[in-house]
Amino acid sequence: MKIYDRQGTPNAARIRIVLAEKGLDRQVEFATIDLVAAEQKADWFLALNPVGKTPVLVLEDGLALSECTAITEYLDNLDGRPVLTGSTPREKGLIHMMQRRAEILLLEPVDDYFHYAIRALGAAVEPWRQPEWEGRGEWGQRRGAEAIRNLSWFDEVLRDRPFLAGDRYSMADISLWAGLGFGRAAGLQFPAYLGALAEWEKRFEALPAVIGRSGKELLPQDLTRR
Ligand SMILES: N[C@@H](CCC(=O)N[C@@H](CS)C(=O)NCC(=O)O)C(=O)O
């Protein structure tokens, strides 16, 4: 299997955690995509994923899977013992819903903040807004504020369960964690008073698939100074 991604980006991190959880790290070859140089918008890459985003997992038979959720479903079910996407209908439904909420309420607004409030990936990817754009990303600013507000909902959920979909972690928690790290790296100031969320983050970072890797191996550092 081959993965096209860029180490240190939030969506690459999501899949790298899945690979570690499933013990699949060694069965995958990585190819780095230069996101700042817009390699993800080149014709050869768009033939793999017309959305022009990473990661993409290419299987031995040539099938190219994009979207972290689809890639996670595939990897989690390869050994017939899914642990991140649920095994009963109830678990699957709940995990899918929580995962999507982590995207809608956090990852997507943070991504909009990154692309429309700060310089993001730069001129090769977003030429239409250079250089006049600086400081004018009002919509991006509003999306950043939404991401901050939405964190309270996750805090409330995590007050009465250790992980978003219950007693064990799932792909929903991976998405939430990636959203938090992405937001911080993009310069969003998340409130410190959300105690249940802070405890959950410690629990998540102590998981065998994550421990010791939460620094720049997995997450972006400072995205505000490009
Ligand atoms: N919904 C997609 C999001 C993918 C995504 O936004 N990837 C980022 C890297 S973290 C990317 O490739 N960005 C390049 C661009 O926006 O041109 C997924 O789940 O895989």
Coordinates of N, CA and C and ligand atoms in Angstrom, one line a residue:
M1 N 0.8 -1.2 0.0 CA 0.0 0.0 0.0 C 0.9 1.2 0.0
K2 N 0.4 2.3 -0.6 CA 1.2 3.5 -0.7 C 0.3 4.7 -0.2
I3 N 0.8 5.5 0.6 CA 0.1 6.7 1.1 C 0.8 8.0 0.6
Y4 N 0.0 8.8 -0.1 CA 0.5 10.1 -0.5 C 0.0 11.1 0.6
D5 N 0.9 11.7 1.3 CA 0.5 12.7 2.3 C 1.7 13.6 2.6
R6 N 1.5 14.4 3.7 CA 2.6 15.3 4.1 C 2.7 15.2 5.6
Q7 N 3.7 14.6 6.1 CA 3.9 14.4 7.5 C 3.8 15.7 8.2
G8 N 3.1 15.7 9.4 CA 2.9 16.9 10.2 C 1.7 17.7 9.8
T9 N 0.9 17.2 8.9 CA -0.4 17.9 8.7 C -1.5 17.1 9.4
P10 N -2.6 17.8 9.8 CA -3.6 17.1 10.7 C -4.2 15.9 10.0
N11 N -4.5 15.9 8.7 CA -5.1 14.7 8.2 C -4.1 13.6 8.0
A12 N -2.9 13.9 7.7 CA -1.8 12.8 7.7 C -1.8 12.2 9.1
A13 N -1.9 13.0 10.1 CA -1.8 12.5 11.5 C -2.9 11.5 11.8
R14 N -4.1 11.9 11.3 CA -5.3 11.0 11.6 C -4.9 9.5 11.1
I15 N -4.4 9.4 9.9 CA -4.2 8.1 9.3 C -2.9 7.4 10.0
R16 N -1.9 8.2 10.3 CA -0.8 7.7 11.0 C -1.1 7.0 12.3
I17 N -2.1 7.6 13.0 CA -2.6 7.1 14.3 C -3.3 5.7 14.0
V18 N -4.1 5.7 13.0 CA -4.8 4.5 12.6 C -3.8 3.4 12.3
L19 N -2.8 3.7 11.5 CA -1.8 2.7 11.1 C -1.1 2.1 12.4
A20 N -0.7 3.0 13.3 CA -0.1 2.6 14.5 C -1.0 1.7 15.3
E21 N -2.3 2.1 15.5 CA -3.3 1.3 16.2 C -3.4 -0.1 15.6
K22 N -3.4 -0.2 14.3 CA -3.6 -1.4 13.7 C -2.3 -2.2 13.4
G23 N -1.2 -1.7 13.8 CA 0.1 -2.3 13.6 C 0.4 -2.5 12.1
L24 N 0.0 -1.5 11.3 CA 0.2 -1.6 9.9 C 1.3 -0.6 9.3
D25 N 2.0 0.1 10.2 CA 3.0 1.1 9.8 C 4.0 0.5 8.7
R26 N 4.4 -0.7 9.0 CA 5.5 -1.3 8.1 C 5.0 -1.8 6.8
Q27 N 3.6 -1.8 6.6 CA 3.1 -2.3 5.4 C 2.8 -1.2 4.4
V28 N 3.2 0.0 4.8 CA 2.8 1.1 4.0 C 4.0 1.9 3.6
E29 N 4.1 2.3 2.3 CA 5.1 3.2 1.8 C 4.6 4.6 1.7
F30 N 5.4 5.6 2.2 CA 4.9 6.9 2.2 C 5.5 7.7 1.0
A31 N 4.7 8.5 0.4 CA 5.3 9.5 -0.6 C 4.8 10.9 -0.2
T32 N 5.8 11.8 -0.1 CA 5.5 13.1 0.4 C 4.9 14.0 -0.8
I33 N 3.8 14.7 -0.5 CA 3.3 15.6 -1.4 C 3.6 17.0 -0.9
D34 N 4.2 17.8 -1.8 CA 4.6 19.2 -1.4 C 3.3 20.1 -1.5
L35 N 2.7 20.3 -0.4 CA 1.4 21.1 -0.4 C 1.6 22.5 -0.8
V36 N 2.7 23.1 -0.3 CA 2.9 24.5 -0.6 C 3.2 24.8 -2.0
A37 N 3.8 23.8 -2.7 CA 4.1 23.9 -4.1 C 2.9 23.4 -5.0
A38 N 1.8 23.1 -4.3 CA 0.5 22.7 -5.0 C 0.6 21.4 -5.8
E39 N 1.5 20.5 -5.3 CA 1.6 19.2 -6.0 C 0.3 18.5 -6.0
Q40 N -0.6 18.8 -4.9 CA -1.9 18.1 -4.8 C -2.9 18.6 -5.8
K41 N -2.5 19.6 -6.6 CA -3.4 20.1 -7.6 C -2.9 19.8 -9.0
A42 N -1.8 19.0 -9.1 CA -1.3 18.6 -10.4 C -2.2 17.5 -11.0
D43 N -2.2 17.4 -12.3 CA -3.1 16.5 -13.0 C -2.9 15.0 -12.5
W44 N -1.7 14.6 -12.3 CA -1.5 13.2 -11.9 C -2.1 12.9 -10.5
F45 N -2.1 13.9 -9.6 CA -2.6 13.8 -8.3 C -4.2 13.9 -8.4
L46 N -4.7 14.8 -9.2 CA -6.1 14.9 -9.3 C -6.8 13.7 -9.9
A47 N -6.0 12.9 -10.7 CA -6.5 11.6 -11.2 C -6.7 10.6 -10.0
L48 N -5.9 10.8 -9.0 CA -6.1 9.9 -7.8 C -7.2 10.4 -6.9
N49 N -7.2 11.8 -6.7 CA -8.2 12.4 -5.9 C -8.6 13.7 -6.5
P50 N -9.8 13.8 -7.1 CA -10.2 15.0 -7.8 C -10.4 16.2 -6.9
V51 N -10.5 15.9 -5.5 CA -10.6 17.0 -4.6 C -9.3 17.8 -4.4
G52 N -8.2 17.1 -4.7 CA -6.9 17.8 -4.7 C -6.4 17.9 -3.2
K53 N -6.7 16.9 -2.4 CA -6.2 17.0 -1.0 C -5.6 15.7 -0.6
T54 N -4.8 15.7 0.4 CA -4.2 14.5 1.0 C -4.8 14.2 2.3
P55 N -4.7 13.0 2.8 CA -4.0 11.8 2.2 C -4.8 11.0 1.2
V56 N -4.0 10.3 0.4 CA -4.6 9.3 -0.5 C -3.9 8.0 -0.2
L57 N -4.7 6.9 -0.1 CA -4.1 5.6 0.1 C -4.4 4.8 -1.2
V58 N -3.3 4.3 -1.8 CA -3.4 3.5 -3.1 C -3.1 2.1 -2.8
L59 N -4.1 1.2 -3.1 CA -4.0 -0.2 -2.8 C -3.3 -0.9 -3.9
E60 N -2.9 -2.2 -3.6 CA -2.1 -3.0 -4.6 C -2.9 -3.1 -5.9
D61 N -4.2 -3.1 -5.9 CA -4.9 -3.3 -7.1 C -5.2 -2.0 -7.8
G62 N -4.6 -0.9 -7.3 CA -4.7 0.4 -7.9 C -5.8 1.3 -7.4
L63 N -6.7 0.8 -6.6 CA -7.8 1.6 -6.1 C -7.2 2.7 -5.2
A64 N -7.6 4.0 -5.5 CA -7.1 5.1 -4.7 C -8.2 5.5 -3.8
L65 N -8.0 5.4 -2.5 CA -8.9 5.8 -1.5 C -8.5 7.2 -0.9
S66 N -9.5 8.1 -0.9 CA -9.2 9.4 -0.2 C -10.3 9.6 0.8
E67 N -10.2 10.7 1.6 CA -11.0 11.0 2.8 C -10.6 10.1 3.9
C68 N -10.1 10.7 5.0 CA -9.6 10.0 6.1 C -10.6 9.0 6.7
T69 N -11.9 9.3 6.6 CA -12.9 8.3 7.1 C -12.9 7.0 6.3
A70 N -12.8 7.2 5.0 CA -12.9 6.0 4.1 C -11.6 5.2 4.3
I71 N -10.5 5.9 4.4 CA -9.2 5.2 4.6 C -9.2 4.5 5.9
T72 N -9.7 5.1 6.9 CA -9.8 4.5 8.2 C -10.7 3.3 8.2
E73 N -11.8 3.4 7.6 CA -12.7 2.2 7.5 C -12.0 1.0 6.9
Y74 N -11.3 1.3 5.8 CA -10.6 0.2 5.1 C -9.5 -0.4 6.0
L75 N -8.6 0.4 6.6 CA -7.5 -0.1 7.4 C -8.1 -0.8 8.6
D76 N -9.1 -0.3 9.2 CA -9.6 -0.8 10.5 C -10.3 -2.2 10.2
N77 N -10.8 -2.4 9.0 CA -11.5 -3.7 8.7 C -10.6 -4.7 8.1
L78 N -9.4 -4.4 7.7 CA -8.5 -5.3 7.0 C -8.3 -6.6 7.7
D79 N -8.2 -6.6 9.0 CA -8.0 -7.8 9.8 C -9.3 -8.4 10.3
G80 N -10.4 -7.8 10.0 CA -11.7 -8.4 10.4 C -12.0 -8.1 11.8
R81 N -11.1 -7.2 12.5 CA -11.4 -6.9 13.9 C -11.4 -5.4 14.1
P82 N -12.4 -4.7 13.6 CA -12.4 -3.2 13.7 C -12.5 -2.8 15.2
V83 N -11.6 -1.8 15.5 CA -11.6 -1.2 16.8 C -11.8 0.3 16.8
L84 N -11.7 0.9 15.6 CA -11.9 2.4 15.6 C -13.2 2.8 14.9
T85 N -13.8 1.9 14.2 CA -15.0 2.3 13.5 C -16.3 1.6 13.9
G86 N -16.1 0.8 15.0 CA -17.3 0.1 15.5 C -17.5 -1.3 14.9
S87 N -18.1 -2.2 15.8 CA -18.4 -3.5 15.2 C -19.9 -3.8 15.2
T88 N -20.6 -3.3 16.1 CA -22.1 -3.5 16.1 C -22.7 -2.4 15.3
P89 N -23.9 -2.6 14.9 CA -24.6 -1.5 14.2 C -24.7 -0.2 15.0
R90 N -25.0 -0.4 16.3 CA -25.1 0.8 17.2 C -23.8 1.5 17.3
E91 N -22.7 0.8 17.5 CA -21.4 1.4 17.6 C -21.0 2.1 16.4
K92 N -21.3 1.5 15.2 CA -20.9 2.1 13.9 C -21.7 3.4 13.7
G93 N -23.0 3.4 14.1 CA -23.8 4.6 13.9 C -23.3 5.7 14.8
L94 N -23.0 5.4 16.0 CA -22.6 6.4 17.0 C -21.2 7.0 16.6
I95 N -20.3 6.1 16.3 CA -19.0 6.6 15.9 C -19.0 7.4 14.7
H96 N -19.8 7.0 13.7 CA -19.9 7.8 12.4 C -20.4 9.2 12.7
M97 N -21.5 9.2 13.6 CA -22.1 10.5 13.9 C -21.1 11.4 14.6
M98 N -20.4 10.8 15.6 CA -19.5 11.7 16.4 C -18.3 12.1 15.6
Q99 N -17.9 11.2 14.7 CA -16.8 11.6 13.8 C -17.1 12.8 13.0
R100 N -18.3 12.7 12.4 CA -18.8 13.8 11.5 C -19.0 15.1 12.3
R101 N -19.5 14.9 13.5 CA -19.6 16.2 14.3 C -18.2 16.8 14.6
A102 N -17.2 15.9 14.9 CA -15.9 16.5 15.1 C -15.4 17.2 13.8
E103 N -15.8 16.7 12.7 CA -15.4 17.4 11.4 C -16.2 18.7 11.3
I104 N -17.5 18.6 11.4 CA -18.4 19.8 11.1 C -18.2 20.9 12.2
L105 N -18.1 20.5 13.4 CA -18.0 21.5 14.5 C -16.6 22.0 14.8
L106 N -15.6 21.2 14.3 CA -14.2 21.7 14.7 C -13.3 21.7 13.5
L107 N -13.0 20.5 12.9 CA -12.0 20.4 11.8 C -12.3 21.3 10.7
E108 N -13.5 21.3 10.2 CA -13.9 22.1 9.0 C -13.8 23.6 9.3
P109 N -14.4 24.1 10.4 CA -14.2 25.5 10.7 C -12.7 25.9 10.9
V110 N -12.0 25.0 11.5 CA -10.5 25.4 11.7 C -9.9 25.4 10.3
D111 N -10.2 24.5 9.4 CA -9.7 24.5 8.1 C -10.0 25.8 7.4
D112 N -11.3 26.2 7.5 CA -11.7 27.5 6.9 C -10.9 28.7 7.5
Y113 N -10.7 28.6 8.8 CA -9.9 29.7 9.4 C -8.5 29.7 8.8
F114 N -7.9 28.5 8.7 CA -6.6 28.4 8.1 C -6.5 28.9 6.7
H115 N -7.5 28.5 5.9 CA -7.5 28.9 4.5 C -7.9 30.3 4.2
Y116 N -8.9 30.8 5.0 CA -9.5 32.1 4.7 C -9.2 33.3 5.7
A117 N -8.5 32.9 6.8 CA -8.2 34.0 7.8 C -6.7 34.3 7.9
I118 N -5.9 33.2 7.6 CA -4.4 33.4 7.7 C -3.8 33.0 6.3
R119 N -2.5 33.1 6.2 CA -2.0 32.9 4.8 C -2.0 31.5 4.3
A120 N -2.3 30.6 5.2 CA -2.5 29.2 4.7 C -1.4 28.7 3.9
L121 N -1.7 28.1 2.8 CA -0.7 27.4 2.0 C 0.1 28.3 1.1
G122 N -0.4 29.5 0.8 CA 0.4 30.4 0.1 C 0.0 30.5 -1.4
A123 N 0.8 31.3 -2.1 CA 0.5 31.7 -3.5 C 0.3 30.6 -4.5
A124 N 1.0 29.5 -4.4 CA 0.9 28.5 -5.4 C -0.5 27.8 -5.3
V125 N -1.0 27.7 -4.1 CA -2.3 27.0 -3.9 C -3.5 28.0 -4.0
E126 N -3.2 29.2 -3.4 CA -4.3 30.2 -3.3 C -3.9 31.5 -4.0
P127 N -3.6 31.5 -5.2 CA -3.1 32.7 -5.9 C -4.1 33.9 -5.9
W128 N -5.4 33.6 -5.8 CA -6.4 34.6 -5.9 C -6.4 35.6 -4.8
R129 N -5.7 35.3 -3.7 CA -5.8 36.2 -2.5 C -4.5 36.7 -2.1
Q130 N -3.5 36.8 -2.9 CA -2.2 37.3 -2.6 C -1.9 38.5 -3.4
P131 N -1.4 39.6 -2.9 CA -1.1 39.8 -1.4 C -2.2 40.6 -0.8
E132 N -3.2 41.0 -1.5 CA -4.2 42.0 -1.0 C -5.1 41.3 0.1
W133 N -5.0 40.0 0.2 CA -5.9 39.3 1.1 C -5.6 39.6 2.6
E134 N -4.3 39.8 2.9 CA -3.9 39.9 4.3 C -4.8 40.7 5.2
G135 N -5.3 40.2 6.3 CA -6.2 40.9 7.2 C -7.6 41.0 6.8
R136 N -8.0 40.5 5.6 CA -9.4 40.7 5.2 C -10.2 39.4 5.3
G137 N -9.7 38.4 5.9 CA -10.4 37.2 5.9 C -11.5 37.1 6.9
E138 N -12.5 38.0 6.7 CA -13.6 38.1 7.8 C -14.4 36.8 8.0
W139 N -14.7 36.1 6.8 CA -15.4 34.9 6.9 C -14.6 33.8 7.6
G140 N -13.3 33.8 7.3 CA -12.4 32.8 8.0 C -12.3 33.1 9.5
Q141 N -12.3 34.4 9.9 CA -12.3 34.8 11.3 C -13.6 34.3 12.0
R142 N -14.7 34.4 11.3 CA -16.0 34.0 11.9 C -15.9 32.5 12.1
R143 N -15.4 31.8 11.1 CA -15.3 30.3 11.2 C -14.3 29.9 12.4
G144 N -13.3 30.7 12.6 CA -12.4 30.4 13.7 C -13.1 30.5 15.0
A145 N -13.9 31.6 15.1 CA -14.7 31.9 16.4 C -15.7 30.7 16.6
E146 N -16.3 30.3 15.5 CA -17.2 29.1 15.6 C -16.6 27.9 16.2
A147 N -15.4 27.6 15.7 CA -14.6 26.4 16.2 C -14.4 26.6 17.7
I148 N -14.0 27.8 18.1 CA -13.8 28.0 19.6 C -15.0 27.7 20.4
R149 N -16.1 28.3 19.9 CA -17.4 28.2 20.6 C -17.8 26.7 20.7
N150 N -17.7 26.0 19.5 CA -18.1 24.6 19.5 C -17.4 23.7 20.4
L151 N -16.3 24.0 20.9 CA -15.5 23.2 21.8 C -16.3 22.9 23.1
S152 N -17.2 23.8 23.5 CA -18.0 23.5 24.7 C -18.9 22.3 24.6
W153 N -19.3 22.1 23.4 CA -20.2 20.9 23.2 C -19.4 19.6 23.4
F154 N -18.2 19.6 22.9 CA -17.4 18.4 23.1 C -17.0 18.2 24.6
D155 N -16.8 19.3 25.3 CA -16.5 19.3 26.7 C -17.7 18.7 27.5
E156 N -18.9 19.1 27.1 CA -20.1 18.6 27.8 C -20.2 17.1 27.6
V157 N -20.0 16.6 26.3 CA -20.1 15.2 26.1 C -19.1 14.4 26.9
L158 N -17.9 15.0 27.0 CA -16.8 14.2 27.6 C -16.9 14.3 29.2
R159 N -17.9 15.0 29.7 CA -18.0 15.0 31.1 C -18.5 13.7 31.6
D160 N -19.3 13.0 30.8 CA -19.8 11.7 31.3 C -19.4 10.5 30.5
R161 N -18.4 10.6 29.8 CA -17.8 9.4 29.1 C -16.3 9.7 28.8
P162 N -15.5 8.7 28.8 CA -14.0 8.9 28.6 C -13.7 9.3 27.2
F163 N -14.5 8.8 26.2 CA -14.2 9.1 24.8 C -15.5 9.4 24.1
L164 N -15.4 10.0 22.9 CA -16.6 10.6 22.3 C -17.8 9.6 22.1
A165 N -17.4 8.3 21.8 CA -18.5 7.4 21.5 C -18.6 6.3 22.6
G166 N -17.9 6.6 23.8 CA -18.1 5.6 24.9 C -16.8 5.3 25.6
D167 N -16.6 4.1 26.0 CA -15.5 3.7 26.8 C -14.1 3.6 26.1
R168 N -14.2 3.4 24.8 CA -12.9 3.3 24.2 C -12.8 4.3 23.0
Y169 N -11.6 4.6 22.7 CA -11.4 5.7 21.7 C -11.7 5.1 20.3
S170 N -12.1 6.0 19.4 CA -12.5 5.7 18.1 C -12.0 6.7 17.1
M171 N -12.4 6.6 15.8 CA -12.0 7.5 14.8 C -12.6 8.9 15.1
A172 N -13.6 9.0 15.9 CA -14.2 10.3 16.3 C -13.2 11.1 17.1
D173 N -12.6 10.4 18.1 CA -11.6 11.1 18.9 C -10.4 11.5 18.1
I174 N -10.0 10.7 17.2 CA -8.8 11.0 16.3 C -9.1 12.3 15.6
S175 N -10.3 12.5 15.1 CA -10.7 13.7 14.3 C -10.7 14.9 15.3
L176 N -11.3 14.7 16.5 CA -11.3 15.8 17.4 C -9.9 16.3 17.8
W177 N -9.0 15.3 18.0 CA -7.7 15.6 18.4 C -6.9 16.4 17.3
A178 N -7.1 15.9 16.1 CA -6.5 16.5 14.9 C -7.0 18.0 14.8
G179 N -8.3 18.2 15.0 CA -8.8 19.5 14.9 C -8.3 20.5 16.0
L180 N -8.1 20.0 17.2 CA -7.5 20.8 18.3 C -6.1 21.2 17.9
G181 N -5.3 20.2 17.5 CA -3.9 20.5 17.2 C -3.8 21.5 16.0
F182 N -4.6 21.3 15.0 CA -4.6 22.1 13.8 C -5.0 23.6 14.2
G183 N -6.0 23.7 15.0 CA -6.5 25.0 15.4 C -5.4 25.8 16.2
R184 N -4.7 25.1 17.1 CA -3.7 25.7 17.9 C -2.6 26.2 16.9
A185 N -2.2 25.3 16.0 CA -1.1 25.6 15.1 C -1.4 26.8 14.2
A186 N -2.7 26.9 13.9 CA -3.2 28.0 13.1 C -3.3 29.3 13.9
G187 N -3.1 29.2 15.2 CA -3.2 30.4 16.1 C -4.5 30.7 16.8
L188 N -5.4 29.7 16.8 CA -6.6 29.9 17.5 C -6.4 29.8 19.0
Q189 N -7.0 30.6 19.8 CA -6.8 30.5 21.3 C -8.0 29.7 21.8
F190 N -7.8 28.5 22.1 CA -8.8 27.7 22.7 C -8.9 27.9 24.2
P191 N -10.1 28.0 24.7 CA -10.3 28.3 26.2 C -9.7 27.2 27.1
A192 N -9.0 27.6 28.2 CA -8.4 26.6 29.0 C -9.4 26.1 30.1
Y193 N -10.6 26.7 30.2 CA -11.5 26.2 31.3 C -12.3 25.0 30.9
L194 N -12.1 24.4 29.7 CA -12.9 23.2 29.4 C -12.2 22.0 29.9
G195 N -12.5 21.7 31.2 CA -11.7 20.7 32.0 C -11.9 19.3 31.4
A196 N -13.1 18.9 31.0 CA -13.3 17.6 30.6 C -12.6 17.3 29.3
L197 N -12.5 18.3 28.4 CA -11.8 18.2 27.2 C -10.3 18.1 27.4
A198 N -9.8 18.9 28.4 CA -8.4 18.9 28.7 C -8.0 17.5 29.2
E199 N -8.9 16.9 30.1 CA -8.6 15.6 30.6 C -8.6 14.5 29.5
W200 N -9.6 14.7 28.6 CA -9.7 13.8 27.5 C -8.4 13.8 26.6
E201 N -7.9 15.0 26.4 CA -6.7 15.2 25.6 C -5.5 14.5 26.2
K202 N -5.4 14.6 27.5 CA -4.3 13.8 28.2 C -4.5 12.3 28.0
R203 N -5.8 11.9 28.1 CA -6.1 10.4 28.0 C -5.7 10.0 26.6
F204 N -6.1 10.8 25.6 CA -5.8 10.5 24.2 C -4.3 10.4 23.9
E205 N -3.6 11.4 24.4 CA -2.2 11.4 24.1 C -1.4 10.4 24.9
A206 N -2.0 9.7 25.8 CA -1.4 8.6 26.5 C -1.7 7.2 25.8
L207 N -2.5 7.2 24.8 CA -2.8 6.0 24.1 C -1.5 5.4 23.4
P208 N -1.4 4.1 23.4 CA -0.2 3.5 22.8 C 0.1 4.0 21.3
A209 N -1.0 4.3 20.6 CA -0.8 4.7 19.2 C -0.3 6.1 19.1
V210 N -0.4 6.9 20.2 CA -0.2 8.3 20.1 C 1.0 8.8 21.0
I211 N 1.2 8.0 22.1 CA 2.1 8.5 23.2 C 3.5 8.8 22.6
G212 N 4.0 10.0 23.0 CA 5.3 10.4 22.5 C 5.4 10.9 21.1
R213 N 4.2 11.0 20.4 CA 4.3 11.4 19.0 C 3.5 12.6 18.8
S214 N 2.9 13.3 19.8 CA 2.0 14.4 19.6 C 2.7 15.7 19.2
G215 N 4.0 15.7 19.3 CA 4.8 16.9 18.8 C 4.8 16.9 17.3
K216 N 5.9 17.4 16.7 CA 5.9 17.6 15.3 C 5.9 16.3 14.4
E217 N 6.1 15.2 15.0 CA 6.0 13.9 14.2 C 4.5 13.8 13.6
L218 N 3.5 14.2 14.4 CA 2.2 14.1 14.0 C 1.5 15.4 13.6
L219 N 1.7 16.4 14.4 CA 0.9 17.7 14.2 C 1.7 18.8 13.7
P220 N 1.0 19.8 13.0 CA 1.7 21.0 12.6 C 2.1 21.8 13.8
Q221 N 3.2 22.6 13.7 CA 3.6 23.4 14.8 C 3.0 24.8 14.6
D222 N 3.8 25.7 14.0 CA 3.2 27.0 13.9 C 2.9 27.3 12.4
L223 N 1.6 27.5 12.1 CA 1.2 27.7 10.7 C 1.0 29.2 10.5
T224 N 1.2 30.0 11.5 CA 0.9 31.4 11.3 C 2.1 32.3 10.7
R225 N 3.3 31.6 10.7 CA 4.4 32.4 10.2 C 5.0 31.9 8.9
R226 N 4.2 31.9 7.9 CA 4.7 31.4 6.6 C 5.2 32.6 5.7
Ligands
LIG1 N1 -11.8 15.8 4.2 C1 -10.5 15.4 3.9 C2 -9.6 16.6 4.2 C3 -8.2 16.5 3.6 C4 -7.4 17.8 3.7 O1 -7.9 18.9 4.0 N2 -6.0 17.7 3.6 C5 -5.1 18.7 3.6 C6 -3.8 18.3 4.4 S1 -4.2 18.3 6.1 C7 -4.6 19.1 2.2 O2 -4.2 18.2 1.5 N3 -4.7 20.4 1.9 C8 -4.2 20.8 0.6 C9 -5.0 21.9 0.0 O3 -5.9 22.4 0.6 O4 -4.7 22.2 -1.2 C10 -10.0 14.1 4.5 O5 -10.7 13.7 5.4 O6 -9.0 13.5 4.1

